[in-house]
Short mmCIF file of C-alpha atoms in Angstrom, two decimals:
data_model
loop_
_atom_site.label_atom_id
_atom_site.label_comp_id
_atom_site.label_asym_id
_atom_site.label_seq_id
_atom_site.Cartn_x
_atom_site.Cartn_y
_atom_site.Cartn_z
CA UNK A 193 32.90 -13.26 -27.29
CA UNK A 194 31.34 -13.74 -23.91
CA UNK A 195 29.44 -16.93 -23.65
CA UNK A 196 26.05 -16.36 -21.76
CA UNK A 197 23.92 -19.59 -21.92
CA UNK A 198 20.24 -19.59 -21.09
CA UNK A 199 20.72 -21.61 -18.11
CA UNK A 200 23.02 -19.03 -16.55
CA UNK A 201 20.31 -16.34 -17.30
CA UNK A 202 17.94 -18.68 -15.54
CA UNK A 203 19.94 -17.94 -12.38
CA UNK A 204 19.13 -14.25 -12.24
CA UNK A 205 15.70 -14.59 -10.75
CA UNK A 206 16.99 -17.19 -8.21
CA UNK A 207 19.86 -14.84 -7.03
CA UNK A 208 17.32 -12.09 -6.65
CA UNK A 209 15.10 -14.23 -4.61
CA UNK A 210 17.70 -15.45 -2.19
CA UNK A 211 18.88 -11.87 -1.71
CA UNK A 212 15.53 -10.50 -0.95
CA UNK A 213 14.17 -13.51 0.82
CA UNK A 214 17.39 -14.07 2.82
CA UNK A 215 16.25 -17.78 2.89
CA UNK A 216 16.61 -20.86 0.56
CA UNK A 217 13.46 -22.35 1.54
CA UNK A 218 11.62 -18.92 1.10
CA UNK A 219 13.34 -18.48 -2.42
CA UNK A 220 12.28 -21.99 -3.36
CA UNK A 221 8.67 -21.25 -2.30
CA UNK A 222 8.75 -17.73 -4.27
CA UNK A 223 10.26 -19.44 -7.38
CA UNK A 224 7.77 -22.46 -7.02
CA UNK A 225 10.84 -24.72 -7.31
CA UNK A 226 12.37 -27.35 -4.82
CA UNK A 227 14.97 -26.08 -2.34
CA UNK A 228 17.73 -28.50 -3.61
CA UNK A 229 17.14 -26.62 -6.97
CA UNK A 230 17.90 -23.50 -5.30
CA UNK A 231 21.02 -24.94 -3.51
CA UNK A 232 22.30 -26.09 -7.01
CA UNK A 233 21.59 -22.73 -8.39
CA UNK A 234 23.51 -21.09 -5.77
CA UNK A 235 26.43 -23.35 -6.11
CA UNK A 236 26.45 -22.65 -9.88
CA UNK A 237 26.39 -18.78 -9.14
CA UNK A 238 29.36 -19.21 -6.75
CA UNK A 239 31.25 -20.97 -9.36
CA UNK A 240 30.48 -18.41 -11.76
CA UNK A 241 31.56 -15.33 -9.57
CA UNK A 242 34.14 -17.13 -7.50
CA UNK A 243 32.44 -15.73 -4.39
CA UNK A 244 30.34 -17.38 -1.78
CA UNK A 245 27.92 -14.71 -2.52
CA UNK A 246 25.91 -15.65 0.86
CA UNK A 247 26.87 -16.87 4.22
CA UNK A 248 24.44 -18.88 6.29
CA UNK A 249 23.74 -17.06 9.54
CA UNK A 250 21.27 -17.54 12.37
CA UNK A 251 18.99 -14.80 11.12
CA UNK A 252 19.18 -16.34 7.57
CA UNK A 253 21.49 -15.91 4.62
CA UNK A 254 23.52 -12.78 4.71
CA UNK A 255 24.84 -11.55 1.49
CA UNK A 256 28.77 -10.78 0.95
CA UNK A 257 29.74 -7.33 0.04
CA UNK A 258 30.15 -8.47 -3.66
CA UNK A 259 26.43 -9.85 -3.80
CA UNK A 260 25.51 -6.50 -2.27
CA UNK A 261 27.36 -4.71 -5.07
CA UNK A 262 25.81 -6.96 -8.04
CA UNK A 263 22.12 -6.87 -6.52
CA UNK A 264 21.02 -3.76 -7.99
CA UNK A 265 22.17 -4.93 -11.58
CA UNK A 266 20.54 -8.18 -11.15
CA UNK A 267 17.26 -6.97 -9.66
CA UNK A 268 17.07 -4.23 -12.61
CA UNK A 269 17.59 -6.90 -15.44
CA UNK A 270 15.02 -9.05 -13.80
CA UNK A 271 12.52 -6.35 -13.52
CA UNK A 272 13.26 -5.11 -17.11
CA UNK A 273 13.02 -8.74 -18.31
CA UNK A 274 9.83 -9.44 -16.44
CA UNK A 275 8.15 -6.22 -17.68
CA UNK A 276 8.74 -6.98 -21.27
CA UNK A 277 7.06 -10.45 -20.80
CA UNK A 278 4.12 -9.21 -18.78
CA UNK A 279 3.50 -6.52 -21.39
CA UNK A 280 3.29 -9.02 -24.20
CA UNK A 281 0.89 -11.34 -22.45
CA UNK A 282 -2.60 -11.24 -23.56
CA UNK A 283 -5.14 -10.49 -20.80
CA UNK A 284 -8.81 -11.16 -21.05
CA UNK A 285 -10.73 -9.95 -18.10
CA UNK A 286 -13.75 -12.23 -19.27
CA UNK A 287 -11.72 -15.50 -18.89
CA UNK A 288 -9.03 -14.50 -16.29
CA UNK A 289 -8.73 -16.30 -13.07
CA UNK A 290 -6.23 -13.74 -11.55
CA UNK A 291 -6.18 -12.79 -8.04
CA UNK A 292 -5.36 -8.96 -7.51
CA UNK A 293 -3.97 -7.98 -4.14
CA UNK A 294 -4.74 -4.66 -2.86
CA UNK A 295 -3.69 -2.88 0.50
CA UNK A 296 -5.86 0.18 1.19
CA UNK A 297 -6.15 2.60 3.93
CA UNK A 298 -9.01 1.56 6.18
CA UNK A 299 -10.76 4.86 6.31
CA UNK A 300 -11.69 4.55 2.59
CA UNK A 301 -11.96 1.05 1.86
CA UNK A 302 -15.61 0.77 3.18
CA UNK A 303 -16.91 2.90 0.35
CA UNK A 304 -14.38 2.36 -2.47
CA UNK A 305 -13.70 -1.49 -2.25
CA UNK A 306 -17.29 -2.72 -2.47
CA UNK A 307 -17.91 -0.58 -5.61
CA UNK A 308 -14.71 -1.66 -7.18
CA UNK A 309 -15.57 -5.45 -6.39
CA UNK A 310 -19.16 -5.03 -7.80
CA UNK A 311 -17.67 -3.34 -11.00
CA UNK A 312 -15.32 -6.18 -11.41
CA UNK A 313 -17.63 -8.80 -11.17
CA UNK A 314 -19.87 -7.52 -13.85
CA UNK A 315 -17.23 -8.00 -16.72
CA UNK A 316 -14.67 -10.32 -15.05
CA UNK A 317 -16.37 -13.06 -12.86
CA UNK A 318 -13.28 -15.15 -12.57
CA UNK A 319 -11.08 -12.63 -11.12
CA UNK A 320 -11.06 -12.28 -7.40
CA UNK A 321 -9.75 -9.58 -4.97
CA UNK A 322 -7.63 -9.86 -1.79
CA UNK A 323 -7.98 -6.49 0.11
CA UNK A 324 -5.61 -5.90 3.16
CA UNK A 325 -5.40 -3.21 5.72
CA UNK A 326 -2.48 -0.84 4.84
CA UNK A 327 0.10 -2.31 7.50
CA UNK A 328 3.31 -2.08 5.68
CA UNK A 329 6.89 -1.07 6.92
CA UNK A 330 8.18 -0.95 3.45
CA UNK A 331 5.79 -0.08 0.66
CA UNK A 332 8.48 -0.01 -2.17
CA UNK A 333 9.68 -3.43 -1.12
CA UNK A 334 5.92 -4.93 -0.73
CA UNK A 335 5.06 -3.64 -4.29
CA UNK A 336 8.26 -4.68 -5.80
CA UNK A 337 7.84 -8.27 -4.38
CA UNK A 338 4.37 -8.14 -5.32
CA UNK A 339 2.96 -8.73 -2.14
CA UNK A 340 0.34 -6.25 -3.12
CA UNK A 341 -0.59 -5.18 -6.87
CA UNK A 342 -1.70 -1.94 -5.54
CA UNK A 343 -1.81 0.22 -2.56
CA UNK A 344 -4.23 2.97 -1.97
CA UNK A 345 -2.96 5.49 0.63
CA UNK A 346 -2.97 9.23 1.34
CA UNK A 347 -0.73 10.84 -1.33
CA UNK A 348 2.72 10.77 -0.35
CA UNK A 349 5.03 13.73 -0.21
CA UNK A 350 8.75 13.83 -1.24
CA UNK A 351 10.48 11.67 -4.01
CA UNK A 352 9.89 8.17 -4.68
CA UNK A 353 10.62 5.62 -7.30
CA UNK A 354 7.07 4.16 -7.13
CA UNK A 355 4.39 5.15 -9.45
CA UNK A 356 1.35 6.89 -8.27
CA UNK A 357 -1.66 8.86 -9.39
CA UNK A 358 -4.00 10.96 -7.44
CA UNK A 359 -7.51 9.03 -7.07
CA UNK A 360 -9.71 11.69 -5.56
CA UNK A 361 -9.70 14.35 -2.77
CA UNK A 362 -11.12 14.14 0.59
CA UNK A 363 -12.36 16.70 2.83
CA UNK A 364 -12.06 15.80 6.47
CA UNK A 365 -14.35 16.88 9.26
CA UNK A 366 -14.06 16.64 13.16
CA UNK A 367 -16.81 13.98 14.67
CA UNK A 368 -18.09 14.43 18.17
CA UNK A 369 -20.94 12.94 20.15
CA UNK A 370 -24.48 14.82 19.47
CA UNK A 371 -24.77 15.67 23.19
CA UNK A 372 -21.01 16.89 23.53
CA UNK A 373 -21.02 19.14 26.58
CA UNK A 374 -18.43 21.76 25.27
CA UNK A 375 -18.68 21.75 21.49
CA UNK A 376 -21.12 23.69 19.85
CA UNK A 377 -21.73 24.32 16.05
CA UNK A 378 -18.39 25.74 15.44
CA UNK A 379 -14.99 24.81 16.63
CA UNK A 380 -11.80 26.83 17.27
CA UNK A 381 -8.22 25.39 17.02
CA UNK A 382 -7.95 26.05 20.82
CA UNK A 383 -10.97 24.15 21.55
CA UNK A 384 -9.71 21.27 19.35
CA UNK A 385 -6.73 20.81 21.26
CA UNK A 386 -8.40 20.86 24.41
CA UNK A 387 -10.40 17.90 23.80
CA UNK A 388 -9.06 14.38 24.04
CA UNK A 389 -8.72 12.62 20.64
CA UNK A 390 -9.16 8.85 19.07
CA UNK A 391 -6.90 8.27 16.03
CA UNK A 392 -5.99 5.34 13.94
CA UNK A 393 -3.64 2.73 15.48
CA UNK A 394 0.06 3.26 14.77
CA UNK A 395 1.82 0.55 12.93
CA UNK A 396 5.55 0.66 13.08
CA UNK A 397 6.24 4.24 11.24
CA UNK A 398 2.68 4.64 10.28
CA UNK A 399 0.31 6.66 12.54
CA UNK A 400 -3.08 8.61 12.32
CA UNK A 401 -4.76 9.34 9.15
CA UNK A 402 -3.39 13.05 9.55
CA UNK A 403 0.03 13.15 11.19
CA UNK A 404 2.44 15.95 11.97
CA UNK A 405 3.94 15.18 8.67
CA UNK A 406 0.86 16.71 7.05
CA UNK A 407 0.14 19.41 9.52
CA UNK A 408 2.62 20.19 12.14
CA UNK A 409 -0.11 21.22 14.65
CA UNK A 410 -1.34 17.49 14.88
CA UNK A 411 1.65 16.66 17.23
CA UNK A 412 -0.27 18.67 19.70
CA UNK A 413 -3.33 16.32 20.11
CA UNK A 414 -3.94 14.55 23.21
CA UNK A 415 -4.47 11.11 21.63
CA UNK A 416 -5.97 8.82 24.52
CA UNK A 417 -7.02 5.68 22.25
CA UNK A 418 -5.88 4.57 18.76
CA UNK A 419 -8.00 2.02 16.89
CA UNK A 420 -7.72 0.30 13.51
CA UNK A 421 -10.63 1.87 11.66
CA UNK A 422 -13.53 3.87 11.72
CA UNK A 423 -15.74 1.03 12.64
CA UNK A 424 -14.02 1.43 16.09
CA UNK A 425 -13.63 5.20 16.10
CA UNK A 426 -17.39 6.06 15.91
CA UNK A 427 -18.72 3.95 18.85
CA UNK A 428 -16.05 5.52 20.84
CA UNK A 429 -16.94 9.16 19.86
CA UNK A 430 -20.85 8.45 20.13
CA UNK A 431 -20.47 7.14 23.67
CA UNK A 432 -17.70 9.60 25.15
CA UNK A 433 -16.42 13.09 25.03
CA UNK A 434 -13.57 12.01 22.77
CA UNK A 435 -13.64 13.58 19.30
CA UNK A 436 -11.79 12.24 16.13
CA UNK A 437 -11.21 13.28 12.58
CA UNK A 438 -12.69 11.48 9.54
CA UNK A 439 -13.16 11.86 5.67
CA UNK A 440 -16.52 13.18 4.72
CA UNK A 441 -17.12 10.02 2.54
CA UNK A 442 -16.60 7.90 5.62
CA UNK A 443 -18.92 9.87 7.68
CA UNK A 444 -21.57 9.60 4.88
CA UNK A 445 -21.08 5.98 4.70
CA UNK A 446 -21.97 5.54 8.50
CA UNK A 447 -24.48 8.27 8.60
CA UNK A 448 -27.51 7.52 10.83
CA UNK A 449 -25.84 4.51 12.60
CA UNK A 450 -24.03 6.46 15.41
CA UNK A 451 -25.38 9.27 17.35
CA UNK A 452 -22.66 11.84 16.30
CA UNK A 453 -22.16 15.40 15.01
CA UNK A 454 -20.17 16.93 12.36
CA UNK A 455 -17.85 20.02 12.79
CA UNK A 456 -15.60 21.84 10.53
CA UNK A 457 -11.82 21.06 10.53
CA UNK A 458 -10.43 24.07 12.31
CA UNK A 459 -7.34 24.45 10.03
CA UNK A 460 -6.80 25.86 6.53
CA UNK A 461 -5.57 22.66 5.30
CA UNK A 462 -8.80 20.60 5.45
CA UNK A 463 -8.45 18.58 1.88
CA UNK A 464 -6.14 15.74 1.45
CA UNK A 465 -5.88 13.53 -1.58
CA UNK A 466 -5.73 9.71 -2.01
CA UNK A 467 -3.72 8.10 -4.42
CA UNK A 468 -3.19 4.66 -6.29
CA UNK A 469 0.37 3.62 -5.64
CA UNK A 470 2.35 0.82 -7.71
CA UNK A 471 5.75 -0.56 -8.53
CA UNK A 472 6.91 1.04 -12.18
CA UNK A 473 7.61 -2.54 -13.46
CA UNK A 474 3.79 -3.10 -13.56
CA UNK A 475 2.84 -0.09 -15.32
CA UNK A 476 2.83 -1.63 -18.70
CA UNK A 477 1.38 -4.84 -17.77
CA UNK A 478 -2.02 -5.56 -19.39
CA UNK A 479 -3.76 -6.85 -16.22
CA UNK A 480 -2.41 -4.30 -14.02
CA UNK A 481 -3.54 -1.59 -16.44
CA UNK A 482 -7.11 -3.09 -16.53
CA UNK A 483 -7.16 -3.04 -12.78
CA UNK A 484 -6.19 0.40 -12.48
CA UNK A 485 -8.71 1.62 -15.18
CA UNK A 486 -11.57 -0.04 -13.07
CA UNK A 487 -10.53 1.79 -10.06
CA UNK A 488 -10.45 5.07 -11.52
CA UNK A 489 -13.81 4.51 -13.46
CA UNK A 490 -15.19 3.51 -9.99
CA UNK A 491 -13.94 6.86 -8.47
CA UNK A 492 -15.55 8.48 -11.30
CA UNK A 493 -19.03 6.79 -10.95
CA UNK A 494 -19.03 7.61 -7.14
CA UNK A 495 -18.81 11.19 -8.07
CA UNK A 496 -15.37 11.67 -6.45
CA UNK A 497 -12.93 14.13 -8.01
CA UNK A 498 -9.12 14.52 -7.95
CA UNK A 499 -9.38 18.04 -6.22
CA UNK A 500 -11.90 20.15 -4.45
CA UNK A 501 -12.22 23.60 -3.36
CA UNK A 502 -11.03 24.52 0.19
CA UNK A 503 -14.13 25.58 2.32
#
């Protein structure tokens, strides 16, 4: 019979941490143990597998081909074990001191996050939120490694191992200065592409709220400035002839602050949905379920719906 000791099972999360962090010191910080303890665990892993597993390089710890081969099984074992533990742990929002981390697309955070925080504070005064702008190069990795508990973004197309659920649908509108010299109460496709545009700043592979992936025609825009959020977009639009696209709820949030005018989005596709996205290993966790429940209740209380009719 194969002798698997508890001390050797404890090596699994350390292997996964070294592999994903590519650093003994970062793995130690992640595991909340000393770096010598991580080094000792790596030595034991090398003895068990009779393989160096990692080579020290300038860029960090580089896994061997054998380590690359066994990582998926090790990561899956750790994820399954962690999910069984988190599911069984009791979660009491009234006494919990947890900090939930949410990465949210900036165009919706101004309305959604304050309402979520108020709701949480009413029943869970010890729980805190960390809200981050959605600057991520690898959503799956960030959720798997629990850099974020939850991501709120436009609904993703294509297949993904991540879990997601549509929160609500948004109708987008074109925004221009109230005294824009060329635009009247209506807007044609031709006029739309004639104007200069302001859009969300690009972060690595991420671009504007609506990109050519959503609507191929968007590649034809003449974008002259990119900014991080609606807070920067609206003053630019109000003081220039540059136009932009914003969700209807965002426009309502800042209504009356800026001297702008709202025009219809001149395409058939004017409704886009927002989703809550999380790693499947967190689905059954009691605290995570509670967080998602609060978020969906807030969406309902704000009168937002998963789908709306096209105009």
